[in-house]
Short mmCIF file of C-alpha atoms in Angstrom, two decimals:
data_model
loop_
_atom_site.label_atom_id
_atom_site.label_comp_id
_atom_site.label_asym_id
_atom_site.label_seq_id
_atom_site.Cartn_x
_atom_site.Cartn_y
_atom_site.Cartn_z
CA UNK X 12 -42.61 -7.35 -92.93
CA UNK X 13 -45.27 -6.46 -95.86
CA UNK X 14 -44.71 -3.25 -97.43
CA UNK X 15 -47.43 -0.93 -97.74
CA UNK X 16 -49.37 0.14 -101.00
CA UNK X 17 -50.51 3.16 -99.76
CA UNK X 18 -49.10 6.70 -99.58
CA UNK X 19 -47.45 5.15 -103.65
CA UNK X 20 -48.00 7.33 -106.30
CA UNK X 21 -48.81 5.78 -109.62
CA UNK X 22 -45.66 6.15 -111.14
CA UNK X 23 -44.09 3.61 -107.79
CA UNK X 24 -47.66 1.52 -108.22
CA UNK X 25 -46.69 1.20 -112.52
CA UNK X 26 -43.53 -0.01 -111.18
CA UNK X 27 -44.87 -2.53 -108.60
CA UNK X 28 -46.59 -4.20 -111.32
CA UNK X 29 -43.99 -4.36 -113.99
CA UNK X 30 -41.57 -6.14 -111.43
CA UNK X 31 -44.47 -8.62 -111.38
CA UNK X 32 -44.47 -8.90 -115.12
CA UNK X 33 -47.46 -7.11 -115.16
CA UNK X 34 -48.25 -4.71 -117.71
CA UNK X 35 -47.86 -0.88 -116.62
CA UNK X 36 -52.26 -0.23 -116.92
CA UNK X 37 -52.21 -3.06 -113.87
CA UNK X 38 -50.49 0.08 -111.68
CA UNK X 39 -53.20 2.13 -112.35
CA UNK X 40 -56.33 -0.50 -111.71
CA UNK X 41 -54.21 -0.68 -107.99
CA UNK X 42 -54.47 2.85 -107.30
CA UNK X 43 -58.44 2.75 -107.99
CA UNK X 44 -58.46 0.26 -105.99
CA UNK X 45 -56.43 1.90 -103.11
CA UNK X 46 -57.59 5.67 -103.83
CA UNK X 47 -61.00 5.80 -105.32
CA UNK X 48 -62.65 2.18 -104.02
CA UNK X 49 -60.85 2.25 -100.79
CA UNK X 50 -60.34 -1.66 -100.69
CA UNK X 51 -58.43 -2.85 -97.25
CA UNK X 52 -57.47 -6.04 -98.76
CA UNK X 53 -55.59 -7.25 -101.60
CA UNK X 54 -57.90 -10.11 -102.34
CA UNK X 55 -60.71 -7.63 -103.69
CA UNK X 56 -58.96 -6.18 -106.63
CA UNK X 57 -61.41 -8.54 -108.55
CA UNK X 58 -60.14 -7.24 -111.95
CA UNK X 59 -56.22 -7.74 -111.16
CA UNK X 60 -55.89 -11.88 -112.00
CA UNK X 61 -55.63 -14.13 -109.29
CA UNK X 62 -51.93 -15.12 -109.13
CA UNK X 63 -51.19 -11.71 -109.84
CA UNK X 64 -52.90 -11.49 -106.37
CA UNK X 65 -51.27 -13.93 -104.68
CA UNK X 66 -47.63 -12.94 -105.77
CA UNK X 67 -48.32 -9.42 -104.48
CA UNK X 68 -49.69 -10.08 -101.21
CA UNK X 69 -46.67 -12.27 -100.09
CA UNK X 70 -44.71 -8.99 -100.59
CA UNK X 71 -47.37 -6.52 -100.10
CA UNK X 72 -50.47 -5.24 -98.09
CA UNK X 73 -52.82 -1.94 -98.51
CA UNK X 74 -51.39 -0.39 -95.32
CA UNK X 75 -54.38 1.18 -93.75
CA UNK X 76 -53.96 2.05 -90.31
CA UNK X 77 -56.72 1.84 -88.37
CA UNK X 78 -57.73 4.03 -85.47
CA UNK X 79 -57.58 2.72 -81.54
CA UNK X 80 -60.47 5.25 -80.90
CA UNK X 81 -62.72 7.66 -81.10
CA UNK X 82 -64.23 10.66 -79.24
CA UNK X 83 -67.49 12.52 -79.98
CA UNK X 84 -68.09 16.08 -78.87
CA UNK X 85 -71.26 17.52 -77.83
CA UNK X 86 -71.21 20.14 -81.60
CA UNK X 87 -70.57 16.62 -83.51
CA UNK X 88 -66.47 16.99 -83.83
CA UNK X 89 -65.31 13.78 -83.90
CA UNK X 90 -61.28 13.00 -82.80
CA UNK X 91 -59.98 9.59 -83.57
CA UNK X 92 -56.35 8.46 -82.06
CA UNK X 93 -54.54 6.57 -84.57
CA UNK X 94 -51.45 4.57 -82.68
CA UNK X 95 -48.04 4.80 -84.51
CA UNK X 96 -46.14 2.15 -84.17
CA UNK X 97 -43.28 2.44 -81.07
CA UNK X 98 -43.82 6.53 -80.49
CA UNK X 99 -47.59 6.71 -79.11
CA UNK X 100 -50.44 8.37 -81.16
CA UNK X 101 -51.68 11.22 -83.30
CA UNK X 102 -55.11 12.83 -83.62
CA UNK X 103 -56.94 13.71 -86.48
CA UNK X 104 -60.06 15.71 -86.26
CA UNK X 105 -63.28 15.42 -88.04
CA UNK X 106 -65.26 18.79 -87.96
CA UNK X 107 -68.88 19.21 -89.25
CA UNK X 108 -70.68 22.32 -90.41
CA UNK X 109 -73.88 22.12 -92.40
CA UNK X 110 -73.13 20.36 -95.25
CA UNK X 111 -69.08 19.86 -95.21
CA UNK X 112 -67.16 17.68 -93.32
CA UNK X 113 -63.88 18.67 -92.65
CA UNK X 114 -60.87 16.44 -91.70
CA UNK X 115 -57.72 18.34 -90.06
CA UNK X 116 -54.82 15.96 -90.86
CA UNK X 117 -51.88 15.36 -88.42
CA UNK X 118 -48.71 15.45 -90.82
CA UNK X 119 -46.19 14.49 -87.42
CA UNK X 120 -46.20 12.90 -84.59
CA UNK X 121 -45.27 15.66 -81.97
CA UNK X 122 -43.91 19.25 -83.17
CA UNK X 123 -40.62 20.94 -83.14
CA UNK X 124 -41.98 24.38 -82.86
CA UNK X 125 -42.52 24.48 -79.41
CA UNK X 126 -45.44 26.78 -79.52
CA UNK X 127 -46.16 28.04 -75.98
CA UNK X 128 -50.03 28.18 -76.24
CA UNK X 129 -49.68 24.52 -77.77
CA UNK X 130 -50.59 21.43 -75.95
CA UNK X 131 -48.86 19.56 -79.28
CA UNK X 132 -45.49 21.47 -78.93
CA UNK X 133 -45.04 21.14 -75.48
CA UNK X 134 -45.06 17.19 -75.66
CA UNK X 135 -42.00 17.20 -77.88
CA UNK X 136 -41.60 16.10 -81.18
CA UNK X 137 -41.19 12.19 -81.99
CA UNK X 138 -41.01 11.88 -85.37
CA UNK X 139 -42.50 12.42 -89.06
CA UNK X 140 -45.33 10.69 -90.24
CA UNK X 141 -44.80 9.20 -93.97
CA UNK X 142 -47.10 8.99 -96.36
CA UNK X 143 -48.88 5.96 -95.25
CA UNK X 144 -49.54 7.28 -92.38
CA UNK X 145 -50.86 10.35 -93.04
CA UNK X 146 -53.04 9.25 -96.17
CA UNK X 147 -54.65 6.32 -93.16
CA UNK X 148 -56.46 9.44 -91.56
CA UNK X 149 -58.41 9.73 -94.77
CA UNK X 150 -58.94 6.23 -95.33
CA UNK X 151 -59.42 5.08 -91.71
CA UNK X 152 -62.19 7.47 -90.29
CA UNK X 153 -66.18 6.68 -90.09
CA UNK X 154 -66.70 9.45 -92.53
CA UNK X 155 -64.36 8.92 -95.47
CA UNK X 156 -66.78 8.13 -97.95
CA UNK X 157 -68.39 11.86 -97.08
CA UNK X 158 -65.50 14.16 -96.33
CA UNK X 159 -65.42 17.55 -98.20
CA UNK X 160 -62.87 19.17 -97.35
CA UNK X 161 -59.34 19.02 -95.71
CA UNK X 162 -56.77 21.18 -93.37
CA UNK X 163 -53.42 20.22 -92.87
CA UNK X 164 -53.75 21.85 -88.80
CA UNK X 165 -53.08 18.93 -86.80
CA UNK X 166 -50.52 17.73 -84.84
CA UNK X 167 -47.28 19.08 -86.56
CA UNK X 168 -46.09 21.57 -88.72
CA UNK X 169 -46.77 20.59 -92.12
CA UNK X 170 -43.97 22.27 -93.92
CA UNK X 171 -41.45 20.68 -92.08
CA UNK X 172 -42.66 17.28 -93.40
CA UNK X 173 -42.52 18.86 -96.97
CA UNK X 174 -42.24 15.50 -99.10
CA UNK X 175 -44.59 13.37 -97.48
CA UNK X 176 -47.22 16.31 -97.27
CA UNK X 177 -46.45 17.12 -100.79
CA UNK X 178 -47.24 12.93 -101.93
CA UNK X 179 -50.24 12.73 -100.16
CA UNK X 180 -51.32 16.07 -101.63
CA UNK X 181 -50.59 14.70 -105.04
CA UNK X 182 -52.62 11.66 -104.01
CA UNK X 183 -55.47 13.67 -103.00
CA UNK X 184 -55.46 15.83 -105.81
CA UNK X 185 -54.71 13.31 -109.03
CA UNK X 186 -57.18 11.99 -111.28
CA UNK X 187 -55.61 8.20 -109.89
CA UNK X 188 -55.66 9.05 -106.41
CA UNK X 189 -59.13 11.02 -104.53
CA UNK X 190 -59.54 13.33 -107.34
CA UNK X 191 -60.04 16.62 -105.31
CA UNK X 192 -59.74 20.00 -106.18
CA UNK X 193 -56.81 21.40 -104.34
CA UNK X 194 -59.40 24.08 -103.40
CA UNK X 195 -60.64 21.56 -100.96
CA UNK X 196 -57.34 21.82 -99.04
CA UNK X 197 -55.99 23.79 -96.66
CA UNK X 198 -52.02 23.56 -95.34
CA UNK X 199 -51.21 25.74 -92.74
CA UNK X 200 -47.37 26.90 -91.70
CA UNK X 201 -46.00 28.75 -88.93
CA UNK X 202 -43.73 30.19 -91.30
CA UNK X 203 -40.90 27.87 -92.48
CA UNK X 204 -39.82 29.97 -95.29
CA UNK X 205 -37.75 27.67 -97.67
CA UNK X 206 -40.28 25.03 -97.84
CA UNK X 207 -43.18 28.15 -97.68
CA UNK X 208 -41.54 28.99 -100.93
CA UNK X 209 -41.51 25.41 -102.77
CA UNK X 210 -45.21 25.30 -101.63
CA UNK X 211 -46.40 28.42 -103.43
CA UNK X 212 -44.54 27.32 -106.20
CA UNK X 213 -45.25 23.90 -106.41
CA UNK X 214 -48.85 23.86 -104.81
CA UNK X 215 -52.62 25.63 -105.62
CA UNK X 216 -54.12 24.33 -102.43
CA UNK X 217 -54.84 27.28 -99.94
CA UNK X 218 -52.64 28.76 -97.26
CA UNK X 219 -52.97 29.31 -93.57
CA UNK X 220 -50.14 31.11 -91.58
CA UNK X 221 -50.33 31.47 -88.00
CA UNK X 222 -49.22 34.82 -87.27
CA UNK X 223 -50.70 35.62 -83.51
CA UNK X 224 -48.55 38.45 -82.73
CA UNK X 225 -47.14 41.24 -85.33
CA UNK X 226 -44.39 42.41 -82.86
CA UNK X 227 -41.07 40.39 -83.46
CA UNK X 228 -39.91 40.30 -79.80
CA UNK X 229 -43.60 39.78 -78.47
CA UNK X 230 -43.83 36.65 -81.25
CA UNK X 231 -40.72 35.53 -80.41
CA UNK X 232 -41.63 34.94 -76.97
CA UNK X 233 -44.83 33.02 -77.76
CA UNK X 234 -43.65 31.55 -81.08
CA UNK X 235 -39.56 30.00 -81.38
CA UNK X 236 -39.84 29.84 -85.11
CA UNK X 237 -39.59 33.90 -85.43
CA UNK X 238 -36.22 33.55 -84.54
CA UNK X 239 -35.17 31.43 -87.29
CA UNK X 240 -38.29 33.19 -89.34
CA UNK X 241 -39.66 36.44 -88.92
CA UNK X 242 -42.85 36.96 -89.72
CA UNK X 243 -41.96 39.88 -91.58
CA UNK X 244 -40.48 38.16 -94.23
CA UNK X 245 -42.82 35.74 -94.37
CA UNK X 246 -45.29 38.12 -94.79
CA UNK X 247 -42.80 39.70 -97.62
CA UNK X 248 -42.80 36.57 -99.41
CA UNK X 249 -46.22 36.36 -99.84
CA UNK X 250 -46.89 39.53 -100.93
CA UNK X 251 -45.24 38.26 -104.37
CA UNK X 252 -47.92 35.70 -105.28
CA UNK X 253 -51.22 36.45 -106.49
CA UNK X 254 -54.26 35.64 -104.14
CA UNK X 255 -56.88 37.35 -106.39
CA UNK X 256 -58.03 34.52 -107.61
CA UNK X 257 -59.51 30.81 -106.44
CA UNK X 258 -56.32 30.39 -104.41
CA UNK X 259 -56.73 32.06 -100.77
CA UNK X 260 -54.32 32.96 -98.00
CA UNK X 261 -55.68 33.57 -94.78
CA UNK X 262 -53.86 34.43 -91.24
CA UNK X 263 -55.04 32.27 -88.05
CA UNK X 264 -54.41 34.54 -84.80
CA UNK X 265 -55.49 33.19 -81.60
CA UNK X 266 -56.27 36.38 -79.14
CA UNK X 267 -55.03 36.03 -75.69
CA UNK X 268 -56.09 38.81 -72.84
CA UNK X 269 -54.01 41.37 -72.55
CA UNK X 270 -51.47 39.79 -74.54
CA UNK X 271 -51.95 40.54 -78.21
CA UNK X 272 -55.25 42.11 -78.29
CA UNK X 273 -54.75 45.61 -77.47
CA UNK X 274 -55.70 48.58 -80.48
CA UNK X 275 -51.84 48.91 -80.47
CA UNK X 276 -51.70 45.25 -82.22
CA UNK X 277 -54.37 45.74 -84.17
CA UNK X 278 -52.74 48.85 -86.08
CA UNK X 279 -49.44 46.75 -86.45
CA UNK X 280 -51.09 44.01 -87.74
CA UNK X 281 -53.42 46.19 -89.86
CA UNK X 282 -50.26 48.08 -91.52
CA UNK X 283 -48.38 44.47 -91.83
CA UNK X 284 -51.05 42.94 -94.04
CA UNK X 285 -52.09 45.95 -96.17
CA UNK X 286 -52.48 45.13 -99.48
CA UNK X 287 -53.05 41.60 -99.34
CA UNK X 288 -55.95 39.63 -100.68
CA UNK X 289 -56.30 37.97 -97.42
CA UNK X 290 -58.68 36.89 -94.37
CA UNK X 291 -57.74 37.42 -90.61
CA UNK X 292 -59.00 34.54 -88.20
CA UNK X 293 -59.41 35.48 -84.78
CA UNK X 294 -59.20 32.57 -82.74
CA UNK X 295 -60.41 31.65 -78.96
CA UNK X 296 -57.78 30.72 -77.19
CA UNK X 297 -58.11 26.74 -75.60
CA UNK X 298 -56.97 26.47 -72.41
CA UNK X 299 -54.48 24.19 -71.66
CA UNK X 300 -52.69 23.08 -69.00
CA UNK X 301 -49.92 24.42 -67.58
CA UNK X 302 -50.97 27.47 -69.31
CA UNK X 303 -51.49 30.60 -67.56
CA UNK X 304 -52.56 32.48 -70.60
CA UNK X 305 -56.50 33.13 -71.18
CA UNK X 306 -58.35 33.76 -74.03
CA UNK X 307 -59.71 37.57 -74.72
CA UNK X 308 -63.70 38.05 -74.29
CA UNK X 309 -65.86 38.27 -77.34
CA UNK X 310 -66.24 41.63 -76.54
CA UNK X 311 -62.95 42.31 -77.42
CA UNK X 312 -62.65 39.97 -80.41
CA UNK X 313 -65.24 41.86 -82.10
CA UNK X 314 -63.90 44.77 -81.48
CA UNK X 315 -60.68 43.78 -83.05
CA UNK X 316 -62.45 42.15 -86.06
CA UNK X 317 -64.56 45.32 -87.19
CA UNK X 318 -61.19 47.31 -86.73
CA UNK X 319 -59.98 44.99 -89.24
CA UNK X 320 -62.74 45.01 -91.19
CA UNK X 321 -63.24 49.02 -91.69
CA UNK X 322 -59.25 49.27 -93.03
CA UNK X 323 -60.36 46.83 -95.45
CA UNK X 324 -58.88 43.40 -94.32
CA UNK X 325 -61.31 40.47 -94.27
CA UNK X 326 -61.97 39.24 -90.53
CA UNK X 327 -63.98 36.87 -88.93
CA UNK X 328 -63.81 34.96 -85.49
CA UNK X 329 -63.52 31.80 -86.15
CA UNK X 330 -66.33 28.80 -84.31
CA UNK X 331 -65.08 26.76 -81.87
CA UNK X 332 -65.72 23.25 -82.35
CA UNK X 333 -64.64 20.31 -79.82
CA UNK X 334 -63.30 21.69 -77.08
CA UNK X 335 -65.46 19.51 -74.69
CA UNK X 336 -62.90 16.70 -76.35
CA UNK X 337 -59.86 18.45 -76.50
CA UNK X 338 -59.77 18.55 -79.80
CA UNK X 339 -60.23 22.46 -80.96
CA UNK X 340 -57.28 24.29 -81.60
CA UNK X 341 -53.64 23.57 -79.75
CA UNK X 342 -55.31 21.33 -77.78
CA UNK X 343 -54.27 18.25 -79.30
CA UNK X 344 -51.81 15.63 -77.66
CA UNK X 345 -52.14 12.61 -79.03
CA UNK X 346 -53.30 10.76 -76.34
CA UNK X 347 -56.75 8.45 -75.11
CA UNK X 348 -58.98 11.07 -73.13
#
């Protein structure tokens, strides 16, 4: 079997071509080629020499993975199904507003949180996806030549796929690879605080923490990981990096009728996030089934927002995009519609 190019850094790539007898620039001109130029084939890296060509695709191919389909939703969110090889599919979601397009990034296949209000937790968990795989998403879809920005808030939870996130970060991010601002990224967590840690240290792209519920027992319930992580100290550990500056935290909380949308959770949550440069995202809740839980009116959303907003904590209610698909938030499965 060919081994893939993709998902390499350029340090691996400078290797590749020195076991070739290649000189170490030849490493770089492949990652242009891969990263920047977004070739599918070997056999157009025009400025690598012929038998140089030849010897490396006996051993070697790019790796792309292309998408089975794709789904177009009536607000322009686009969700394409890319197959993975023996274990079924992932999503990954294109999102437009104005100007941007958006691409939320599946970093597993499956999810071992076990989120209640999740349609991705409740299908089980069936494996990480490496680097190849995840870096395909960007390489794969209709729009990659116009994508602005990216959110790691697919299928999985990102941070506990922390190397092969971290790589294709670095690819994204490196003058060799896509060459983006980590601003442009966004890699959310439900709060897996050892590799929470490494990211804040090791990482400028932005944060998102799904929080939905500041009562322990009440999170618990909805949210397995509490046990293991509370979101008090999660929230604790943030509170010791700066978010003044370009670098942004923000907490996602999808509102669910008389669940966690009551003045009482508002005042906890208020009190839990004093003090932080931070945004609150209120989030519809997306039915799904099996689900018995329903999403709070606007009425009430709004309410809890301006709360938010008057004690001085950012809040908005975040768009829905793609439901008509299944592809908003929680809702995706990794399966053909």
């Amino acid at each position: 079997m060919l081994k893939k190019l993709i998902g390499s850094d350029l340090r691996e790539l400078q290797e590749i071509a020195l076991s070739y007898g290649m000189p170490r620039f030849s490493g770089k001109q492949i990652a242009d080629w891969i990263y920047k130029k977004k070739v599918r084939s070997i056999d157009d890296m025009t400025n690598l020499s012929k038998s140089f060509r030849e010897r490396l695709s006996a051993d070697y191919c790019i790796g792309v993975s292309g998408y089975s389909s794709v789904t177009e939703s009536s607000d322009g969110t686009r969700k394409y199904l890319f197959p993975v090889e023996g274990a079924g599919a992932v999503e990954t979601v294109m999102i437009p507003d104005a100007e941007r397009r958006t691409l939320c990034v599946s970093s597993q296949n499956g999810c071992k949180m076990n989120c209640s209000f999740c349609m991705t937790g409740r299908n089980g968990f069936r494996g990480d996806l490496d680097p190849a795989q995840i870096i395909s998403q960007f390489l794969a879809v209709d729009e990659t030549d116009y994508l602005t920005n990216a959110v790691f808030m697919g299928m999985g939870e990102p941070l506990d796929n922390y190397d092969a996130v971290m790589r294709c970060i670095e690819i994204l991010t490196s003058d060799w690879g896509f060459a983006w601002s980590p601003k442009r990224i966004t890699v959310s967590t439900v709060g897996v605080l050892p590799s929470l840690k490494r990211f804040l240290d090791e990482s400028k792209c932005h944060l998102a923490v799904s929080l939905h519920n500041p009562f322990d027992r009440e999170r618990a319930a909805m949210m397995p990981v509490q046990k293991a992580y509370p979101i008090s100290e999660v929230v604790a550990l943030i509170r010791e990096y700066d978010f003044s500056g370009q670098r942004r935290v923000s907490f996602e909380y999808t509102m669910f009728a008389g669940v966690n949308d009551s003045e009482r959770h508002c005042n906890s949550l208020i009190a839990m996030l004093s003090g932080i440069e931070c945004r609150v995202n209120l989030i519809r809740f997306h039915r799904i089934p099996g689900s018995n839980l329903s999403s709070s009116s606007d009425a009430v959303m709004e309410r809890f927002r301006d709360r938010l907003n008057a004690h001085g904590i950012v809040c908005t209610v975040r768009a829905s995009k793609g439901e008509d698909i299944f592809a908003a938030c929680g809702m995706l499965a990794g399966k053909k519609d």
